[in-house]
Coordinates of C-alpha atoms and ligand atoms in Angstrom, one line a residue:
M30 CA 34.2 21.9 -12.8
N31 CA 30.9 23.3 -14.1
I32 CA 28.3 22.1 -11.6
E33 CA 25.9 20.9 -14.3
I34 CA 28.5 18.7 -15.9
D35 CA 29.6 17.5 -12.5
T36 CA 26.1 16.5 -11.6
K37 CA 25.6 14.6 -15.0
I38 CA 28.8 12.7 -14.3
K39 CA 27.6 11.8 -10.8
K40 CA 24.3 10.5 -12.3
I41 CA 26.2 8.4 -14.8
E42 CA 28.3 7.0 -11.9
N43 CA 25.1 6.0 -10.2
V44 CA 24.4 3.7 -13.2
K45 CA 26.7 0.8 -12.6
E46 CA 27.2 -1.2 -15.9
N47 CA 23.6 -0.8 -16.9
N48 CA 22.6 -1.6 -13.4
L49 CA 21.1 1.3 -11.5
K50 CA 22.3 1.9 -8.0
K51 CA 19.5 0.8 -5.6
F52 CA 17.9 2.6 -2.7
Y53 CA 15.8 1.0 0.0
I54 CA 13.5 3.2 2.1
E55 CA 11.6 2.3 5.3
S56 CA 9.0 4.7 6.9
Y57 CA 8.0 5.0 10.5
G58 CA 5.3 7.0 12.2
C59 CA 2.5 9.0 10.7
Q60 CA 0.9 8.8 7.2
M61 CA 2.7 12.0 6.3
N62 CA 6.0 10.2 6.6
F63 CA 4.8 7.5 4.3
A64 CA 3.7 10.2 1.8
D65 CA 7.1 12.0 2.2
S66 CA 9.0 8.8 1.4
E67 CA 7.2 8.8 -1.9
V68 CA 8.4 12.3 -2.6
V69 CA 11.9 11.3 -1.6
A70 CA 11.6 8.2 -3.9
S71 CA 10.7 10.5 -6.8
I72 CA 13.7 12.8 -6.1
I73 CA 16.2 9.9 -5.8
S74 CA 14.9 8.1 -8.9
K75 CA 15.8 11.1 -11.0
E76 CA 19.4 10.7 -9.7
G77 CA 19.9 7.3 -11.4
Y78 CA 18.8 5.2 -8.4
D79 CA 16.2 2.4 -8.6
S80 CA 14.1 1.4 -5.6
T81 CA 14.5 -2.1 -4.1
T82 CA 12.5 -3.8 -1.3
N83 CA 15.5 -6.1 -0.6
L84 CA 17.9 -4.6 1.9
N85 CA 20.8 -6.8 0.7
D86 CA 20.6 -5.3 -2.8
A87 CA 20.7 -1.7 -1.5
D88 CA 23.5 0.8 -2.1
L89 CA 21.6 3.4 0.0
I90 CA 19.3 2.6 2.9
L91 CA 17.0 5.4 4.1
L92 CA 14.9 5.5 7.3
N93 CA 12.2 8.1 7.4
T94 CA 11.8 8.5 11.1
C95 CA 9.4 9.6 13.8
S96 CA 10.0 11.4 17.0
I97 CA 6.5 11.6 18.4
R98 CA 7.2 9.3 21.3
E99 CA 10.5 8.0 22.8
K100 CA 9.5 4.5 21.8
A101 CA 9.4 5.4 18.1
E102 CA 13.0 6.8 18.4
I103 CA 14.2 3.6 20.2
T104 CA 12.8 1.5 17.4
V105 CA 14.7 3.4 14.8
R106 CA 18.0 3.2 16.7
K107 CA 17.6 -0.5 17.0
R108 CA 16.9 -0.7 13.3
L109 CA 20.1 1.3 12.6
E110 CA 22.1 -1.1 14.7
S111 CA 20.9 -4.0 12.6
F112 CA 22.5 -2.4 9.6
N113 CA 26.0 -2.7 11.1
K114 CA 26.6 -6.1 9.6
L115 CA 25.4 -5.1 6.2
K116 CA 27.7 -2.2 6.2
R117 CA 30.7 -4.4 7.3
N118 CA 30.0 -6.6 4.3
N119 CA 29.6 -3.7 1.9
N120 CA 32.0 -0.8 2.2
N121 CA 30.0 1.3 -0.3
L122 CA 26.7 1.0 1.5
K123 CA 25.4 4.4 2.7
V124 CA 22.8 4.9 5.4
G125 CA 20.6 8.0 5.7
V126 CA 18.1 9.2 8.3
L127 CA 15.2 11.4 7.1
G128 CA 12.2 12.9 8.9
C129 CA 11.5 14.1 12.4
M130 CA 14.4 12.4 14.2
A131 CA 16.8 13.9 11.6
E132 CA 15.3 17.3 12.4
R133 CA 15.3 16.9 16.1
L134 CA 18.9 15.5 16.5
K135 CA 20.5 17.2 13.5
S136 CA 24.3 16.6 13.2
K137 CA 24.3 15.1 16.7
F138 CA 23.0 12.0 14.9
L139 CA 26.3 11.5 13.1
D140 CA 28.1 11.4 16.5
E141 CA 25.6 9.3 18.2
E142 CA 25.1 6.7 15.5
K143 CA 28.3 6.2 13.6
I144 CA 26.5 4.1 11.0
V145 CA 24.7 7.2 9.7
D146 CA 26.2 9.0 6.6
L147 CA 23.3 11.3 5.8
V148 CA 20.8 13.3 7.9
V149 CA 18.0 15.1 6.1
G150 CA 15.1 17.0 7.7
P151 CA 11.5 17.0 6.4
D152 CA 11.9 20.3 4.4
A153 CA 15.2 19.6 2.8
Y154 CA 14.5 16.6 0.5
K155 CA 15.1 18.6 -2.6
D156 CA 18.7 18.9 -1.5
I157 CA 19.2 15.1 -1.5
P158 CA 20.9 15.0 -4.9
N159 CA 23.7 17.3 -3.6
L160 CA 23.9 15.5 -0.3
L161 CA 24.2 12.2 -2.2
N162 CA 27.2 13.6 -4.1
E163 CA 28.8 14.5 -0.8
I164 CA 28.3 11.1 0.8
N165 CA 29.4 9.3 -2.3
D166 CA 32.6 11.3 -2.2
G167 CA 33.2 9.9 1.3
S168 CA 32.0 12.7 3.6
N169 CA 28.9 12.8 5.8
A170 CA 26.1 15.2 4.9
V171 CA 23.4 17.1 6.8
N172 CA 20.6 19.4 5.8
V173 CA 18.0 20.1 8.4
L174 CA 16.9 23.6 7.3
L175 CA 13.2 24.1 7.8
S176 CA 11.2 26.1 5.3
K177 CA 8.2 28.4 5.5
E178 CA 7.1 27.6 1.9
E179 CA 8.2 24.1 0.8
T180 CA 5.2 21.9 0.1
Y181 CA 6.8 19.6 -2.6
G182 CA 3.8 20.5 -4.7
D183 CA 5.9 20.3 -7.9
I184 CA 7.0 16.8 -7.2
S185 CA 5.1 13.8 -8.5
P186 CA 5.5 11.1 -5.8
V187 CA 6.6 7.6 -6.8
R188 CA 4.1 5.3 -5.1
L189 CA 5.9 2.8 -2.9
A190 CA 4.5 -0.6 -1.8
S191 CA 1.2 0.6 -3.2
N192 CA -1.9 -1.5 -3.5
G193 CA -2.8 0.6 -6.6
V194 CA -6.1 1.4 -5.0
T195 CA -5.6 4.0 -2.2
A196 CA -3.1 6.8 -2.0
F197 CA -2.1 9.7 0.2
V198 CA -2.0 13.3 -1.1
S199 CA -0.5 15.9 1.2
I200 CA -2.2 19.3 1.3
T201 CA -0.5 21.0 4.2
R202 CA 2.8 20.6 6.0
G203 CA 3.9 21.6 9.5
C204 CA 1.8 22.6 12.5
D205 CA 1.4 25.9 14.3
N206 CA -0.7 24.6 17.2
M207 CA 2.0 24.1 19.8
C208 CA 0.2 21.5 21.9
T209 CA 2.6 21.4 24.9
F210 CA 3.4 17.7 24.6
C211 CA 4.1 17.6 20.9
V212 CA 7.4 17.7 19.1
V213 CA 5.9 18.1 15.6
P214 CA 5.9 21.9 15.5
F215 CA 9.7 21.7 16.1
T216 CA 10.4 18.9 13.7
R217 CA 8.1 19.8 10.8
G218 CA 8.1 23.6 11.2
R219 CA 5.5 26.2 10.4
E220 CA 2.2 25.3 8.9
R221 CA 1.8 26.0 5.1
S222 CA -0.7 25.0 2.5
R223 CA -0.1 23.5 -0.9
D224 CA -1.2 25.1 -4.1
P225 CA -4.7 23.6 -5.0
K226 CA -3.7 23.3 -8.7
S227 CA -0.9 20.9 -7.8
I228 CA -3.2 18.9 -5.5
L229 CA -5.7 18.5 -8.3
T230 CA -3.0 17.5 -10.8
E231 CA -1.8 14.8 -8.4
I232 CA -5.3 13.5 -7.8
K233 CA -6.0 13.5 -11.6
N234 CA -2.8 11.4 -12.2
L235 CA -3.9 9.0 -9.5
E236 CA -7.4 8.6 -11.0
E237 CA -5.8 8.1 -14.5
S238 CA -3.7 5.3 -12.9
N239 CA -6.9 3.7 -11.7
Y240 CA -6.6 4.6 -8.0
K241 CA -10.0 4.6 -6.3
E242 CA -9.4 6.5 -3.0
V243 CA -7.3 9.5 -1.9
T244 CA -6.7 10.7 1.6
L245 CA -5.9 14.4 1.9
L246 CA -3.1 14.7 4.5
G247 CA -2.0 17.3 6.9
Q248 CA -1.1 17.7 10.6
N249 CA -4.2 19.9 10.7
V250 CA -6.2 19.8 7.5
D251 CA -8.9 22.1 8.7
S252 CA -6.6 25.0 8.7
Y253 CA -5.8 24.6 5.0
L254 CA -5.8 28.0 3.4
W255 CA -4.6 29.0 0.0
Y256 CA -4.7 32.6 -1.2
G257 CA -1.7 32.5 -3.5
G258 CA 1.0 31.4 -1.2
G259 CA 2.6 32.2 2.2
L260 CA 1.7 31.3 5.7
K261 CA -1.8 31.1 7.0
K262 CA -1.1 33.8 9.5
D263 CA -0.1 36.3 6.8
F264 CA -3.7 36.2 5.5
S265 CA -4.2 39.6 7.2
K266 CA -1.7 41.0 4.7
A267 CA -3.4 39.4 1.7
N268 CA -5.1 41.9 -0.7
N269 CA -8.8 41.9 -1.3
L270 CA -8.7 39.8 -4.5
Q271 CA -6.5 37.2 -2.8
K272 CA -9.0 37.1 0.1
K273 CA -12.0 36.8 -2.3
T274 CA -10.5 34.0 -4.2
S275 CA -9.0 32.2 -1.2
I276 CA -9.6 28.5 -0.8
N277 CA -10.2 27.0 2.7
F278 CA -10.5 23.4 3.5
A279 CA -14.3 23.2 3.0
K280 CA -13.8 24.7 -0.5
L281 CA -10.9 22.4 -1.3
L282 CA -13.0 19.4 -0.3
K283 CA -15.9 20.6 -2.5
I284 CA -13.6 21.1 -5.5
V285 CA -12.0 17.7 -5.1
A286 CA -15.4 16.0 -4.6
E287 CA -16.9 17.7 -7.7
N288 CA -13.9 17.1 -9.9
F289 CA -13.5 13.4 -9.0
P290 CA -17.0 12.1 -8.4
K291 CA -15.8 8.5 -8.9
L292 CA -13.1 8.7 -6.3
R293 CA -13.6 8.1 -2.6
I294 CA -12.2 11.0 -0.6
R295 CA -10.8 10.9 2.9
F296 CA -8.8 13.4 5.0
S297 CA -6.7 13.3 8.1
T298 CA -6.1 14.8 10.7
S299 CA -8.8 17.2 11.9
N300 CA -8.2 19.5 14.8
P301 CA -11.3 20.1 16.9
Q302 CA -10.9 23.9 17.2
D303 CA -10.5 24.4 13.4
M304 CA -13.1 22.0 12.1
S305 CA -15.8 24.3 10.7
L306 CA -19.5 23.6 10.2
D307 CA -18.8 24.2 6.5
V308 CA -16.5 21.2 6.4
I309 CA -19.2 19.0 8.0
T310 CA -22.0 20.3 5.6
T311 CA -19.6 19.7 2.6
M312 CA -19.1 16.2 3.8
A313 CA -22.8 15.7 4.1
S314 CA -23.4 17.1 0.6
Y315 CA -21.1 14.8 -1.4
S316 CA -21.5 11.1 -1.2
N317 CA -17.9 10.5 -2.4
I318 CA -16.5 12.2 0.7
C319 CA -16.3 9.4 3.3
N320 CA -18.4 9.7 6.4
Y321 CA -15.4 9.4 8.7
I322 CA -13.5 11.9 10.9
H323 CA -10.4 11.3 12.9
L324 CA -10.8 13.8 15.6
P325 CA -8.1 13.6 18.3
V326 CA -9.1 14.9 21.7
Q327 CA -6.1 13.8 23.8
S328 CA -8.0 14.1 27.2
G329 CA -11.5 14.4 28.6
S330 CA -10.5 16.8 31.3
D331 CA -10.6 20.5 30.9
V332 CA -7.7 21.0 33.3
V333 CA -5.5 18.7 31.2
L334 CA -6.7 20.1 27.9
K335 CA -5.7 23.5 29.1
A336 CA -2.2 22.3 30.3
M337 CA -1.9 20.6 26.9
N338 CA -2.7 24.0 25.2
R339 CA -5.5 22.4 23.2
Q340 CA -7.7 25.3 22.1
H341 CA -11.0 23.8 23.0
T342 CA -12.8 22.6 26.1
R343 CA -14.5 19.3 26.7
N344 CA -17.9 20.8 26.1
E345 CA -16.9 22.5 22.9
Y346 CA -15.5 19.2 21.7
L347 CA -18.8 17.4 22.6
S348 CA -20.9 20.0 20.8
L349 CA -18.7 19.5 17.7
I350 CA -19.4 15.8 17.9
K351 CA -23.2 16.6 18.3
N352 CA -23.1 18.7 15.2
I353 CA -21.3 16.0 13.2
K354 CA -23.9 13.4 14.3
K355 CA -26.7 15.8 13.5
L356 CA -25.5 16.5 10.0
I357 CA -24.0 13.0 9.3
P358 CA -25.8 10.5 11.6
D359 CA -23.7 7.5 10.4
C360 CA -20.4 9.3 10.6
G361 CA -17.6 7.1 11.9
I362 CA -15.4 9.0 14.5
S363 CA -12.1 8.0 15.9
H364 CA -9.7 9.6 18.5
D365 CA -6.2 10.0 19.8
M366 CA -5.9 9.9 23.5
I367 CA -2.9 10.5 25.8
T368 CA -2.9 9.1 29.3
G369 CA -0.6 10.1 32.1
F370 CA 0.1 13.7 31.1
P371 CA 1.9 15.6 33.9
N372 CA -0.3 16.1 37.0
E373 CA -3.2 14.0 35.5
T374 CA -5.3 13.1 38.5
Q375 CA -7.6 10.1 39.0
Q376 CA -10.5 12.5 38.4
D377 CA -8.9 13.7 35.1
H378 CA -8.6 10.1 34.1
K379 CA -12.3 9.5 35.0
D380 CA -13.2 12.5 32.8
T381 CA -11.5 10.9 29.9
L382 CA -13.4 7.7 30.5
S383 CA -16.7 9.6 30.7
L384 CA -15.9 11.5 27.5
M385 CA -15.3 8.2 25.8
N386 CA -18.6 6.9 27.2
A387 CA -20.4 10.0 25.9
V388 CA -19.0 9.7 22.3
K389 CA -18.6 5.9 21.9
Y390 CA -15.9 6.2 19.3
N391 CA -15.7 3.7 16.5
F392 CA -12.0 3.3 17.3
G393 CA -9.1 5.1 18.7
Y394 CA -5.3 5.4 19.1
M395 CA -4.2 5.6 22.7
F396 CA -0.8 6.4 24.1
K397 CA 1.1 6.8 27.3
Y398 CA 2.5 10.3 27.7
S399 CA 6.1 10.4 26.5
E400 CA 8.1 13.5 27.4
R401 CA 9.7 15.0 24.4
P402 CA 12.8 17.1 24.8
G403 CA 12.4 20.8 23.9
T404 CA 8.6 20.8 24.2
Y405 CA 6.8 23.2 26.6
A406 CA 5.6 20.3 28.7
A407 CA 9.2 19.0 29.1
K408 CA 10.4 22.4 30.1
K409 CA 7.6 23.4 32.5
F410 CA 6.0 20.2 33.9
D411 CA 7.4 17.3 35.8
D412 CA 6.7 13.9 34.1
N413 CA 5.3 12.9 37.4
I414 CA 2.8 10.1 36.7
D415 CA 4.3 6.7 37.7
E416 CA 4.9 4.4 34.8
S417 CA 2.7 1.8 36.5
V418 CA -0.2 4.3 36.8
K419 CA 0.2 5.3 33.2
K420 CA 0.1 1.7 32.2
M421 CA -3.0 1.0 34.2
R422 CA -4.8 4.0 32.9
L423 CA -3.9 3.2 29.4
Q424 CA -5.2 -0.4 29.8
E425 CA -8.5 1.0 31.1
I426 CA -9.0 3.3 28.2
I427 CA -8.0 0.6 25.7
D428 CA -10.5 -1.8 27.3
L429 CA -13.3 0.7 27.2
Q430 CA -12.5 1.5 23.6
Q431 CA -12.7 -2.1 22.7
T432 CA -16.1 -2.3 24.2
H433 CA -17.2 0.7 22.3
S434 CA -15.7 -0.6 19.0
K435 CA -17.6 -3.8 19.4
L436 CA -20.8 -1.9 20.1
R437 CA -20.3 0.3 17.1
N438 CA -19.5 -2.7 14.9
Q439 CA -22.6 -4.5 16.1
E440 CA -24.7 -1.7 14.8
Y441 CA -23.8 -2.9 11.3
L442 CA -25.1 -6.4 11.8
G443 CA -27.7 -7.2 9.1
K444 CA -26.9 -4.0 7.2
I445 CA -25.4 -3.5 3.8
V446 CA -22.3 -1.4 3.4
E447 CA -20.2 -0.3 0.5
V448 CA -16.6 -1.6 0.6
L449 CA -13.6 -0.7 -1.6
I450 CA -11.5 -3.8 -2.0
E451 CA -7.9 -2.9 -1.0
K452 CA -6.1 -6.2 -0.4
E453 CA -6.4 -9.9 0.3
S454 CA -7.4 -10.6 3.9
K455 CA -4.4 -11.4 6.1
K456 CA -6.1 -14.4 7.6
S457 CA -7.5 -16.0 4.4
V458 CA -6.5 -16.2 0.8
N459 CA -10.1 -16.7 0.0
H460 CA -11.3 -13.4 1.4
W461 CA -10.9 -9.8 0.4
A462 CA -10.3 -7.0 2.9
G463 CA -11.4 -3.4 2.4
R464 CA -13.0 -0.6 4.4
N465 CA -16.5 0.8 4.6
Q466 CA -16.9 4.6 4.4
Q467 CA -16.6 4.9 8.2
N468 CA -13.0 3.4 7.9
T469 CA -13.8 0.1 9.5
V470 CA -12.2 -3.0 8.0
V471 CA -14.6 -5.4 6.3
V472 CA -13.7 -8.9 5.2
F473 CA -15.8 -11.1 2.9
P474 CA -15.4 -14.1 0.5
K475 CA -13.7 -13.1 -2.8
K476 CA -16.2 -14.6 -5.2
N477 CA -15.5 -13.0 -8.6
H478 CA -14.7 -9.5 -7.3
E479 CA -11.4 -7.8 -8.1
L480 CA -8.9 -5.5 -6.2
G481 CA -10.2 -2.0 -6.5
D482 CA -13.9 -2.9 -6.9
F483 CA -16.6 -1.2 -5.0
V484 CA -18.8 -4.0 -3.5
Q485 CA -22.0 -4.0 -1.6
V486 CA -21.4 -6.3 1.5
K487 CA -24.0 -7.6 3.9
I488 CA -22.6 -7.7 7.4
N489 CA -23.3 -11.0 9.2
D490 CA -20.7 -11.0 12.1
C491 CA -18.1 -8.8 13.7
T492 CA -15.3 -8.5 16.2
S493 CA -14.3 -5.3 17.8
A494 CA -11.8 -4.6 15.0
T495 CA -13.5 -6.1 11.9
L496 CA -16.8 -6.5 10.1
I497 CA -17.4 -9.9 8.5
G498 CA -19.9 -10.2 5.6
E499 CA -20.8 -11.4 2.2
S500 CA -21.0 -9.5 -1.1
I501 CA -24.5 -9.1 -2.5
S502 CA -23.4 -7.4 -5.7
Ligands
5AD630 N1 3.3 11.5 24.1 C1 2.4 10.6 23.8 N2 1.6 10.7 22.7 C2 1.8 11.8 21.9 N3 1.2 12.2 20.8 C3 1.8 13.3 20.3 N4 2.8 13.6 21.2 C4 2.8 12.7 22.2 C5 3.6 12.5 23.3 N5 4.6 13.4 23.7 C6 0.1 11.5 20.2 C7 -1.2 12.4 20.1 C8 -1.3 12.7 18.7 C9 -0.7 11.5 18.0 C10 -0.3 11.6 16.6 O1 0.3 11.1 18.9 O2 -2.3 11.7 20.6 O3 -2.6 13.1 18.3
SF4_631 FE1 1.2 18.0 17.5 FE2 -1.0 19.4 18.3 FE3 0.1 19.9 15.9 FE4 -1.2 17.6 16.3 S1 -2.2 19.6 16.4 S2 0.8 17.9 15.3 S3 -0.7 17.1 18.4 S4 1.0 20.3 17.9

């Protein structure tokens, strides 16, 4: 049969007596996965599927998975088990695994988890229509091919579970950094940047739909580089015109800030060795770029940083922080930290605590080292820090961070901050919740304000996690 006609028939089959087939998608892990799920939703919607938030209504359940730590994978496996009953009750129900676990485990997933019908890696989502045809015909289907070019720049994401106010826009995919502990370069492949035109179109659509804030996303946004396509490392091969008209992250930020003066602009994640002074001065020059940088460091010890293959020393990191604070004194800074990396000594741990004391981060994300199969660290180092020591060190850095967060939040007492209202407070129907520029959550009485409003809020109280205030506008 002609492929086109065959596909059309399949699409019609997906529309059951005026009822669209339904897909349910759940995302785990990083913001990029949540953004990817919106790309997947767009692709599947075009195949005659409607999205549902009710598992029991679904004909297709998709889990967009994370491999960053073992715990993340265990969570997904438990979730898959919970679908057994649903599948027993509905012979037609299909289950698919997307994202990093799909890429890491490939077709092994089908053997290990009998419940899974479909396995799709992060660069293969455009193949989902074909794969759906295969599984609806009763076979299993797998596509885990990684790509050097795919950015999904031509796909308009369908916003899922959106508050209608804030949205993610991906600008790069993959990572070339090869930190020794990290599975991402293996699961998300080579780093590539998205065409700025498609980034601007996506943001324009968001603005026209009344969104108020965009977060530019990438594993390493500071290494964004567009010169007409291809990998960043091929830049040496680019011709002079391409080089002259190339767009790096600082330029991209400037273009976005100038084109969308009414939107709040955020970005994540920054990599210390790639963050240029240009990016910081651009942030300082545009009031709509939020004064907030998520700047993972992973350890305060030079020995550990080297073993992690982080391309910066403790001092280089600290001078970057100094430059940020010089140019943007009220910049909020957060971190990622790993504790219990192979061979981490008590002195290394103390170095981490002292780095935290030197920076006094606004907040941070802290993790016990989790050995990931296939990484350099897994191959070359022994995971030799006792679980009890890892646990103790983690608790110490969490406690210290809490002290610093409280301290940072106390600096706002009596001050007025601009807050974008994002949702109702979880604790009270009478309060709104939003964030200030520095990415700290602020709650305040609703009064007559609406979702999506920018509001001036005077801060009267705080916890280590939240600022509490009252609107004055
Ligand atoms: N073990 C623990 N934490 C990890 N991260 C990445 N890989 C690992 C691992 N193997 C953390 C890093 C990274 C964040 C996204 O997850 O801190 O910045
Ligand atoms: Fe992983 Fe390092 Fe790349 Fe971040 S920068 S995704 S930690 S390899």
